Short mmCIF file of C-alpha atoms and ligand atoms in Angstrom, two decimals:
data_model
loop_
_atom_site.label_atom_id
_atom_site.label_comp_id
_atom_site.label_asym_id
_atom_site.label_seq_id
_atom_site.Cartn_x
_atom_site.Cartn_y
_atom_site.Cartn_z
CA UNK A 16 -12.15 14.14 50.32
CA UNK A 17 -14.92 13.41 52.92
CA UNK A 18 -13.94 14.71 56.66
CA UNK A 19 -16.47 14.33 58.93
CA UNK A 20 -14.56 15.20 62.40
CA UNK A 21 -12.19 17.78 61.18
CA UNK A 22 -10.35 20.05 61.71
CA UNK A 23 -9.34 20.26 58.40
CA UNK A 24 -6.47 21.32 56.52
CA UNK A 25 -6.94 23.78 53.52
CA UNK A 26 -3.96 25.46 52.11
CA UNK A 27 -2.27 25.71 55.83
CA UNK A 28 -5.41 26.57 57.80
CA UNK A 29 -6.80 25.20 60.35
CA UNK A 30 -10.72 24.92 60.45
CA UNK A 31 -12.87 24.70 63.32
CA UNK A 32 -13.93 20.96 63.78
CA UNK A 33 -17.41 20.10 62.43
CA UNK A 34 -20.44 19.30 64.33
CA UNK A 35 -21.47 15.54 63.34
CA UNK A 36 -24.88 14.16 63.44
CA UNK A 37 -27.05 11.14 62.42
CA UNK A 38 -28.32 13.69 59.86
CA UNK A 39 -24.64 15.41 58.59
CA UNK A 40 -23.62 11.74 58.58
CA UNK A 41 -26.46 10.39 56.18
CA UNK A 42 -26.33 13.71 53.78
CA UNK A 43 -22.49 13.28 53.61
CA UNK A 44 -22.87 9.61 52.45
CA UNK A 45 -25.53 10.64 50.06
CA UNK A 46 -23.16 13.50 48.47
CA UNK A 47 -20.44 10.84 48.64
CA UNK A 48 -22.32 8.10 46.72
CA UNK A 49 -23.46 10.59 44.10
CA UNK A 50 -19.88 11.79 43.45
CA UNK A 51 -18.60 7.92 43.53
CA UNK A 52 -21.59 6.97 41.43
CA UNK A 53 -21.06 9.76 38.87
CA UNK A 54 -17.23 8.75 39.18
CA UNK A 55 -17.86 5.62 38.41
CA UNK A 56 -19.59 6.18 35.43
CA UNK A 57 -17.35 8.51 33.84
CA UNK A 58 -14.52 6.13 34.33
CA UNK A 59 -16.76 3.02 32.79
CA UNK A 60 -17.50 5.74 30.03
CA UNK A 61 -14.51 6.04 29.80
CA UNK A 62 -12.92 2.84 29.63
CA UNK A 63 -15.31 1.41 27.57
CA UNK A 64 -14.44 4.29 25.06
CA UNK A 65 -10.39 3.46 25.44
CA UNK A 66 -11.98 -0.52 25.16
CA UNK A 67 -13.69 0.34 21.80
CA UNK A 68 -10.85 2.51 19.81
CA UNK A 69 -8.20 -0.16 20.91
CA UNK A 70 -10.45 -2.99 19.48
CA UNK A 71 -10.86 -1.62 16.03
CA UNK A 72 -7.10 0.02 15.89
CA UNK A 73 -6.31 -3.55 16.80
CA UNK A 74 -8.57 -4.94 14.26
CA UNK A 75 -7.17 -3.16 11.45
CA UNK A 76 -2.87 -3.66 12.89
CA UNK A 77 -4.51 -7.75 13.24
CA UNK A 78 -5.72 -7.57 9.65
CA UNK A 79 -2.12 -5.80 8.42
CA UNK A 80 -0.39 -8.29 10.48
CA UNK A 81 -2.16 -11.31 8.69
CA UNK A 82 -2.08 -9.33 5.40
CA UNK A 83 1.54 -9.21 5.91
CA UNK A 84 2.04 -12.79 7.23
CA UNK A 85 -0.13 -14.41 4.42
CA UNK A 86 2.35 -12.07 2.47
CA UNK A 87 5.60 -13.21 3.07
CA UNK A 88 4.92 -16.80 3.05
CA UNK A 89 3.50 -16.20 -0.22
CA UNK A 90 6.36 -14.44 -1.58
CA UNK A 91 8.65 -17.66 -1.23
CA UNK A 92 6.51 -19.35 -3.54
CA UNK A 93 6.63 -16.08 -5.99
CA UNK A 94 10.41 -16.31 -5.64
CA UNK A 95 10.75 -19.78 -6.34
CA UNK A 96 7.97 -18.96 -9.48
CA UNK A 97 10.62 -16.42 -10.97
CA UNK A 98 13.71 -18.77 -10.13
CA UNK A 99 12.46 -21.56 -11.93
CA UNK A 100 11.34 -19.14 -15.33
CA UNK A 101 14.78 -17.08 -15.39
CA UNK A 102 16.77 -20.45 -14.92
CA UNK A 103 14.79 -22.58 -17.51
CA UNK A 104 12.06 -20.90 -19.32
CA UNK A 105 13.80 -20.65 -22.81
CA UNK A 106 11.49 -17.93 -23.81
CA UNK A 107 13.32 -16.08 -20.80
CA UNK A 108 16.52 -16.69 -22.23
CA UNK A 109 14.97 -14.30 -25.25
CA UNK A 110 13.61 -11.58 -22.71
CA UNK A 111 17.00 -11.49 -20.76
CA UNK A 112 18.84 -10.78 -23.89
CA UNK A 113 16.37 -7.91 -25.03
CA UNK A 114 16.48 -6.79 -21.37
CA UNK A 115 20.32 -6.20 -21.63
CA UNK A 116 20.02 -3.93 -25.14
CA UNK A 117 20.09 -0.08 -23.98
CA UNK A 118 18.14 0.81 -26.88
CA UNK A 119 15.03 -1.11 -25.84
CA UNK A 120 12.09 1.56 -26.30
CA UNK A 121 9.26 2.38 -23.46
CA UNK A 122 7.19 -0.35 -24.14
CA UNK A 123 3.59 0.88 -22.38
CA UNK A 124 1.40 2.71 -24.42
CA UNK A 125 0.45 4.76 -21.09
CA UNK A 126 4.12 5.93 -20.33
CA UNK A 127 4.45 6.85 -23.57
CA UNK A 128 1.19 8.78 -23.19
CA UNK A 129 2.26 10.95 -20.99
CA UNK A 130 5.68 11.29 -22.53
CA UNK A 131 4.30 12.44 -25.63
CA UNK A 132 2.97 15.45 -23.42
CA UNK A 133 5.58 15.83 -20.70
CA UNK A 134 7.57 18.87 -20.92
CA UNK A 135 11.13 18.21 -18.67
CA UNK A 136 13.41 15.97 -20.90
CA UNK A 137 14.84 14.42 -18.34
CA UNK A 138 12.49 12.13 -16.81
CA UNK A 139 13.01 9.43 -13.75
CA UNK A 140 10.26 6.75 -13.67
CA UNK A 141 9.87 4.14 -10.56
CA UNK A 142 8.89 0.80 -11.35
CA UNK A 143 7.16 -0.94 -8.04
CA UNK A 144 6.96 -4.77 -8.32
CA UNK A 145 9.20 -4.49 -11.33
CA UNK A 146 10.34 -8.23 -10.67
CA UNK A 147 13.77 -9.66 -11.95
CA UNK A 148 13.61 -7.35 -15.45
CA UNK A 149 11.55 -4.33 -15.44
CA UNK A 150 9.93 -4.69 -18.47
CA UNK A 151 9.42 -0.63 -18.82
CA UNK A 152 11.86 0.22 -21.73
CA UNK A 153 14.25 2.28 -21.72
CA UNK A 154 14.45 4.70 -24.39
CA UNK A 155 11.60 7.42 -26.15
CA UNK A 156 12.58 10.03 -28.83
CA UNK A 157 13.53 13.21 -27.05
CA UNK A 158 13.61 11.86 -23.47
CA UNK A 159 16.78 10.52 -21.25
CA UNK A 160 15.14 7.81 -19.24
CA UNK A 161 16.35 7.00 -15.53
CA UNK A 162 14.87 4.11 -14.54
CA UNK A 163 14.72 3.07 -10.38
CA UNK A 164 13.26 -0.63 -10.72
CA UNK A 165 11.81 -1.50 -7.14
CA UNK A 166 10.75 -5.42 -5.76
CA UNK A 167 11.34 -7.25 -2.14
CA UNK A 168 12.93 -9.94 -4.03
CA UNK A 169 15.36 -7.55 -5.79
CA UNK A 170 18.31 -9.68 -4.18
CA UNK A 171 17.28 -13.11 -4.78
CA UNK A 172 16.64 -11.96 -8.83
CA UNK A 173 20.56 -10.24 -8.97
CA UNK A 174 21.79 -13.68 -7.72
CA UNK A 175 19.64 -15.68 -10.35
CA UNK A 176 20.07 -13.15 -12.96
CA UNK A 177 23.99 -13.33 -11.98
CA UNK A 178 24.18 -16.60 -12.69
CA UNK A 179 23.04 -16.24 -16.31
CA UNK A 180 25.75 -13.58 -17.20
CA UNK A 181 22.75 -11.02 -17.07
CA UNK A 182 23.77 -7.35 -16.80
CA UNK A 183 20.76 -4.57 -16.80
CA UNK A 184 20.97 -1.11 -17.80
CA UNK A 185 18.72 -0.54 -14.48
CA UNK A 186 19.12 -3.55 -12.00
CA UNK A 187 16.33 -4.07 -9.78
CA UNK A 188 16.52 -2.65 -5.92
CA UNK A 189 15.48 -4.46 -2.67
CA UNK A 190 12.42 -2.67 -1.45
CA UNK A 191 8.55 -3.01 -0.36
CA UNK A 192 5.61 -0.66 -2.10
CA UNK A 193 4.69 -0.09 1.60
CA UNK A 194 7.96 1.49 2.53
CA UNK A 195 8.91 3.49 -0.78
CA UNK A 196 8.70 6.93 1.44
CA UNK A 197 11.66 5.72 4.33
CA UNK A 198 13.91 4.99 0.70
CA UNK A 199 13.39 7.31 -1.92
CA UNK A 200 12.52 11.60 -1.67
CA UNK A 201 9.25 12.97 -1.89
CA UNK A 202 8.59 14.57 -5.73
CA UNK A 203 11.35 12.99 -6.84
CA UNK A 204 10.10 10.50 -9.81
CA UNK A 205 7.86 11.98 -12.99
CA UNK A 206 6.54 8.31 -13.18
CA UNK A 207 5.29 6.02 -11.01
CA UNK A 208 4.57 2.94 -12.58
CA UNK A 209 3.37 -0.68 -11.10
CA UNK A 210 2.90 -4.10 -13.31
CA UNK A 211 0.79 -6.55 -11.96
CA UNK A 212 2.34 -6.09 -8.88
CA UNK A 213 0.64 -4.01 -6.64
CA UNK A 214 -2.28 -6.55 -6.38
CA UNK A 215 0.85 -8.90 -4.87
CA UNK A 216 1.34 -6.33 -1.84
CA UNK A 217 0.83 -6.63 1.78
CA UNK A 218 -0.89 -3.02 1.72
CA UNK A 219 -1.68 -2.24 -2.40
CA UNK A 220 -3.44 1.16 -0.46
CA UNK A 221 -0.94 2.24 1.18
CA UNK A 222 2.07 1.25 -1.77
CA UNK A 223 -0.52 3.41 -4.14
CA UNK A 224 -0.86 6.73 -2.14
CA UNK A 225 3.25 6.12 -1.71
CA UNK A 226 3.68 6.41 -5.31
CA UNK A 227 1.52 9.70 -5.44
CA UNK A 228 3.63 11.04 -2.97
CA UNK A 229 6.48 9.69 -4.45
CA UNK A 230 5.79 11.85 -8.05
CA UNK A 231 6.53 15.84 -8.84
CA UNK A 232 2.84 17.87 -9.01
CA UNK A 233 2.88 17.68 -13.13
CA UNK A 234 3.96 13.69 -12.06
CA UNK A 235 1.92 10.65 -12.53
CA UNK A 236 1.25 7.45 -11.36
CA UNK A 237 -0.11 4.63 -13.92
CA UNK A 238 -0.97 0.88 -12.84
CA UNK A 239 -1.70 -1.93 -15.27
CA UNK A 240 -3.00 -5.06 -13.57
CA UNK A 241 -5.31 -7.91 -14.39
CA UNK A 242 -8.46 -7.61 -13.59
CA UNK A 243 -9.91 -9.74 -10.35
CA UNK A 244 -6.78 -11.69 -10.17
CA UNK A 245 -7.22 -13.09 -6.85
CA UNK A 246 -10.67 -14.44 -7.93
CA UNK A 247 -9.02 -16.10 -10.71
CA UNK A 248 -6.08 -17.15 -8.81
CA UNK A 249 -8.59 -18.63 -5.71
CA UNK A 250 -6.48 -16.42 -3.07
CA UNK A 251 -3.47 -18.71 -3.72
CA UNK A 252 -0.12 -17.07 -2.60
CA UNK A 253 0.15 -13.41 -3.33
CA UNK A 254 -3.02 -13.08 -4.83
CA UNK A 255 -4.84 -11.41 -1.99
CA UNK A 256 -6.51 -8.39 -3.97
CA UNK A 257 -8.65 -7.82 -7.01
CA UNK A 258 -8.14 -4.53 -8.81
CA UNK A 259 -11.50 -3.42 -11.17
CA UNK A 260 -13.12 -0.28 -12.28
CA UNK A 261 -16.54 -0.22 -11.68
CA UNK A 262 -18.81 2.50 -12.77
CA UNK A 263 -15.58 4.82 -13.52
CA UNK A 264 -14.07 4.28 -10.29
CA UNK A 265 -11.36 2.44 -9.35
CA UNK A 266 -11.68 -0.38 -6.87
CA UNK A 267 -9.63 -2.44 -5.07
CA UNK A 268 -11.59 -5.65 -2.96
CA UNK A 269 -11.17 -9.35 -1.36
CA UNK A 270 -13.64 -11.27 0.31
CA UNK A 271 -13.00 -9.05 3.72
CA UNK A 272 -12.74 -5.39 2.00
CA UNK A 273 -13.96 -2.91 -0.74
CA UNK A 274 -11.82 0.01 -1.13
CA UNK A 275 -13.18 3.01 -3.76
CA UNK A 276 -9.59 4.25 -4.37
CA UNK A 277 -10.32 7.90 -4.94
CA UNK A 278 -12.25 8.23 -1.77
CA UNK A 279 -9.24 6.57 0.66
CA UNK A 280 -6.78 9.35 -1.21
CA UNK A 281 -9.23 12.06 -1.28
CA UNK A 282 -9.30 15.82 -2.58
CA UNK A 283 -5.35 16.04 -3.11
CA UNK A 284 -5.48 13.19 -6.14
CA UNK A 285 -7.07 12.60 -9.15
CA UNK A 286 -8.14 8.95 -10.46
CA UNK A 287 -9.33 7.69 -13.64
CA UNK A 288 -9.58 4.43 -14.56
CA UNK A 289 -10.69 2.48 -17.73
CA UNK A 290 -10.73 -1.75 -18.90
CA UNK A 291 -8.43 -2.96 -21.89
CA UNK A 292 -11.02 -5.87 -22.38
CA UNK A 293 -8.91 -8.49 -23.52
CA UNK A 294 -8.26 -9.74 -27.41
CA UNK A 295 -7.61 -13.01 -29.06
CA UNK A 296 -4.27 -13.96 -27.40
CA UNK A 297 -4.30 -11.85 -24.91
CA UNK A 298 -4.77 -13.52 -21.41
CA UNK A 299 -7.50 -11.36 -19.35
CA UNK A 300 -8.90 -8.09 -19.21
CA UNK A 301 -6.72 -5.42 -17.77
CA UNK A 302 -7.47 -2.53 -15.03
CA UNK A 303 -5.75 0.47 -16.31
CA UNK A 304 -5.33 3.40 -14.10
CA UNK A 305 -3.95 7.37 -14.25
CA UNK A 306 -3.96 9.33 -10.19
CA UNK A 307 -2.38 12.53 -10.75
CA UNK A 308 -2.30 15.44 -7.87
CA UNK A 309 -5.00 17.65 -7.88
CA UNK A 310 -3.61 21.31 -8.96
C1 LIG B 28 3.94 -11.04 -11.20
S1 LIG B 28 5.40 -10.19 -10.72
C2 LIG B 28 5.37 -8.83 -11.86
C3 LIG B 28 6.72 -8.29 -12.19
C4 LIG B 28 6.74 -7.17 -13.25
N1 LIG B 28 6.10 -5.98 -12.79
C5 LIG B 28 6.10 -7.64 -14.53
O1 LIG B 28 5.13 -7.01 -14.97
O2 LIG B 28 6.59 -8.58 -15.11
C6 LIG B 28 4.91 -9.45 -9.19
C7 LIG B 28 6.07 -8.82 -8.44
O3 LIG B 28 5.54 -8.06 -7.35
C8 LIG B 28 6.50 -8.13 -6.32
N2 LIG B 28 5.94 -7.73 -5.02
C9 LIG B 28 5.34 -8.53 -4.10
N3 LIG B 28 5.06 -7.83 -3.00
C10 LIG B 28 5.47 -6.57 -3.20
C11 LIG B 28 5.47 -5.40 -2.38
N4 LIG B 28 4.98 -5.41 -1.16
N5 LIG B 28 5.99 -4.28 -2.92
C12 LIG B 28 6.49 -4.27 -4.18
N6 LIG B 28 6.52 -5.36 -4.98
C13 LIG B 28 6.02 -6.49 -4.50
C14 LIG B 28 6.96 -9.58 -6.37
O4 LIG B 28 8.16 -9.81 -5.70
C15 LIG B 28 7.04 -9.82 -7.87
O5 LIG B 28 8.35 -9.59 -8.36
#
């Protein structure tokens, strides 16, 4: 604090009163606007740091709050999608009735991959996105199979599936990919598995480094999806991400982002990915990918 006529207080004691001068005056002032100036300018430092930090943390909670908007509006239309098939499709009529057979064998060449190797018999497997049916399987020689199917729309699909005298071995649950960690334990699953769903997230990111979390340290997680599907789908509803592996690595982009999957999880994970080009019949080429923990 400047005091120019004292006396002045300092911790009780009384000093003797200064002598002040045209001189004392102007140095004081000087030593004064130094400190104010250099004040100042820490504090515009400052806030322009604060300024800068908030900006781009805002950036990124504006672009999960549109993510998520675009999201939910789009999930009316994918709810409405898998109304309409389970109520009238008569091919669905065939896969409800297969769904409801507790023999029906682990369908995915990858699951039973890693089943072939797998050395607990017992093994739980998560299916994120699994929609109305998961369309995992059930069953492999030597294995009991718990299944935990896992979609947002879980509760509209029981209603639908209700309707239709459906009853599944493994019913699908209400939950999001994004908040897998506040439902189920930590290294609780051997598998986690996603459809072509995860490109139909608000976050596919964060859903993917939920499931690794999600699986025991000999665990996996595998992901089949279409390649570029929200090219090919023009960014209509849920189709908000593309999913490819490009030079070995897997990606995941839109027209605002590019995301090189191994580098967002780091050290602690492991991924390989590889392209099923697709055959006669088969509808487009699919993104196949394996993240394990690193040992
Ligand atoms: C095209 S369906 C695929 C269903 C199933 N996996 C299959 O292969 O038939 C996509 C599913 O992803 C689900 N989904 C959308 N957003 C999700 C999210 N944030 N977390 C988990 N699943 C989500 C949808 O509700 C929908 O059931």
């Amino acid at each position: 604090m400047l005091n120019l006529i004292g006396p002045i207080a300092h911790g009780g004691e009384m000093t003797q009163p200064t002598k002040v001068g045209p001189r004392r005056i102007l140095s004081a002032l000087q030593g004064r606007g130094a400190r104010v100036a250099t004040k100042l300018h820490l504090t515009l430092l400052s806030t322009f740091y604060v300024a800068r930090q908030t900006l781009s943390r805002n950036a990124d909670a504006k672009a999960r709050l549109g993510n998520k908007a675009k999201w939910t509006i789009g999930l009316l239309n994918e709810r409405d999608w898998h109304e309409s098939y389970h109520s009238s499709e008569p091919e669905a009529a065939q896969f409800q009735a297969e769904a409801q057979n507790p023999e029906c064998p682990i369908r995915d060449p990858m699951i039973t991959k890693y089943l072939s190797t797998a050395s607990r018999t017992d093994i739980a497997i998560i299916d994120v996105g699994a929609g109305a049916i998961t369309q995992v399987g059930y069953t492999h020689p030597g294995k009991k199979i718990s299944i935990t199917p896992v979609d947002p729309l879980a509760d509209h699909y029981a209603n639908v599936l209700r309707k239709r005298g459906v009853k599944l071995p493994f019913p699908t649950v209400k939950g999001d990919g994004e908040t897998l960690l506040s439902q189920f334990s930590r290294a609780s699953f051997d598998i986690a598995y996603a459809r072509n769903s995860l490109d139909h997230t608000y976050d596919p990111i964060a859903t993917i480094a939920n499931m690794l979390e999600l699986v025991r340290d000999d665990g996996v997680v595998l992901l089949r999806h279409y390649r570029d599907e929200a090219e090919g789908g023009e960014y209509e509803g849920l189709h908000q991400w593309n999913f490819d592996c490009k030079d070995d690595r897997f990606v995941i982009w839109n027209k605002d982002t590019h995301v090189l999957v191994d580098k967002v999880l780091g050290p602690n994970a492991k991924v390989s990915c590889s392209v099923h080009l697709a055959r006669k019949g088969e509808w487009r080429d699919e993104i196949l990918v394996m993240i394990t923990k690193a040992a």
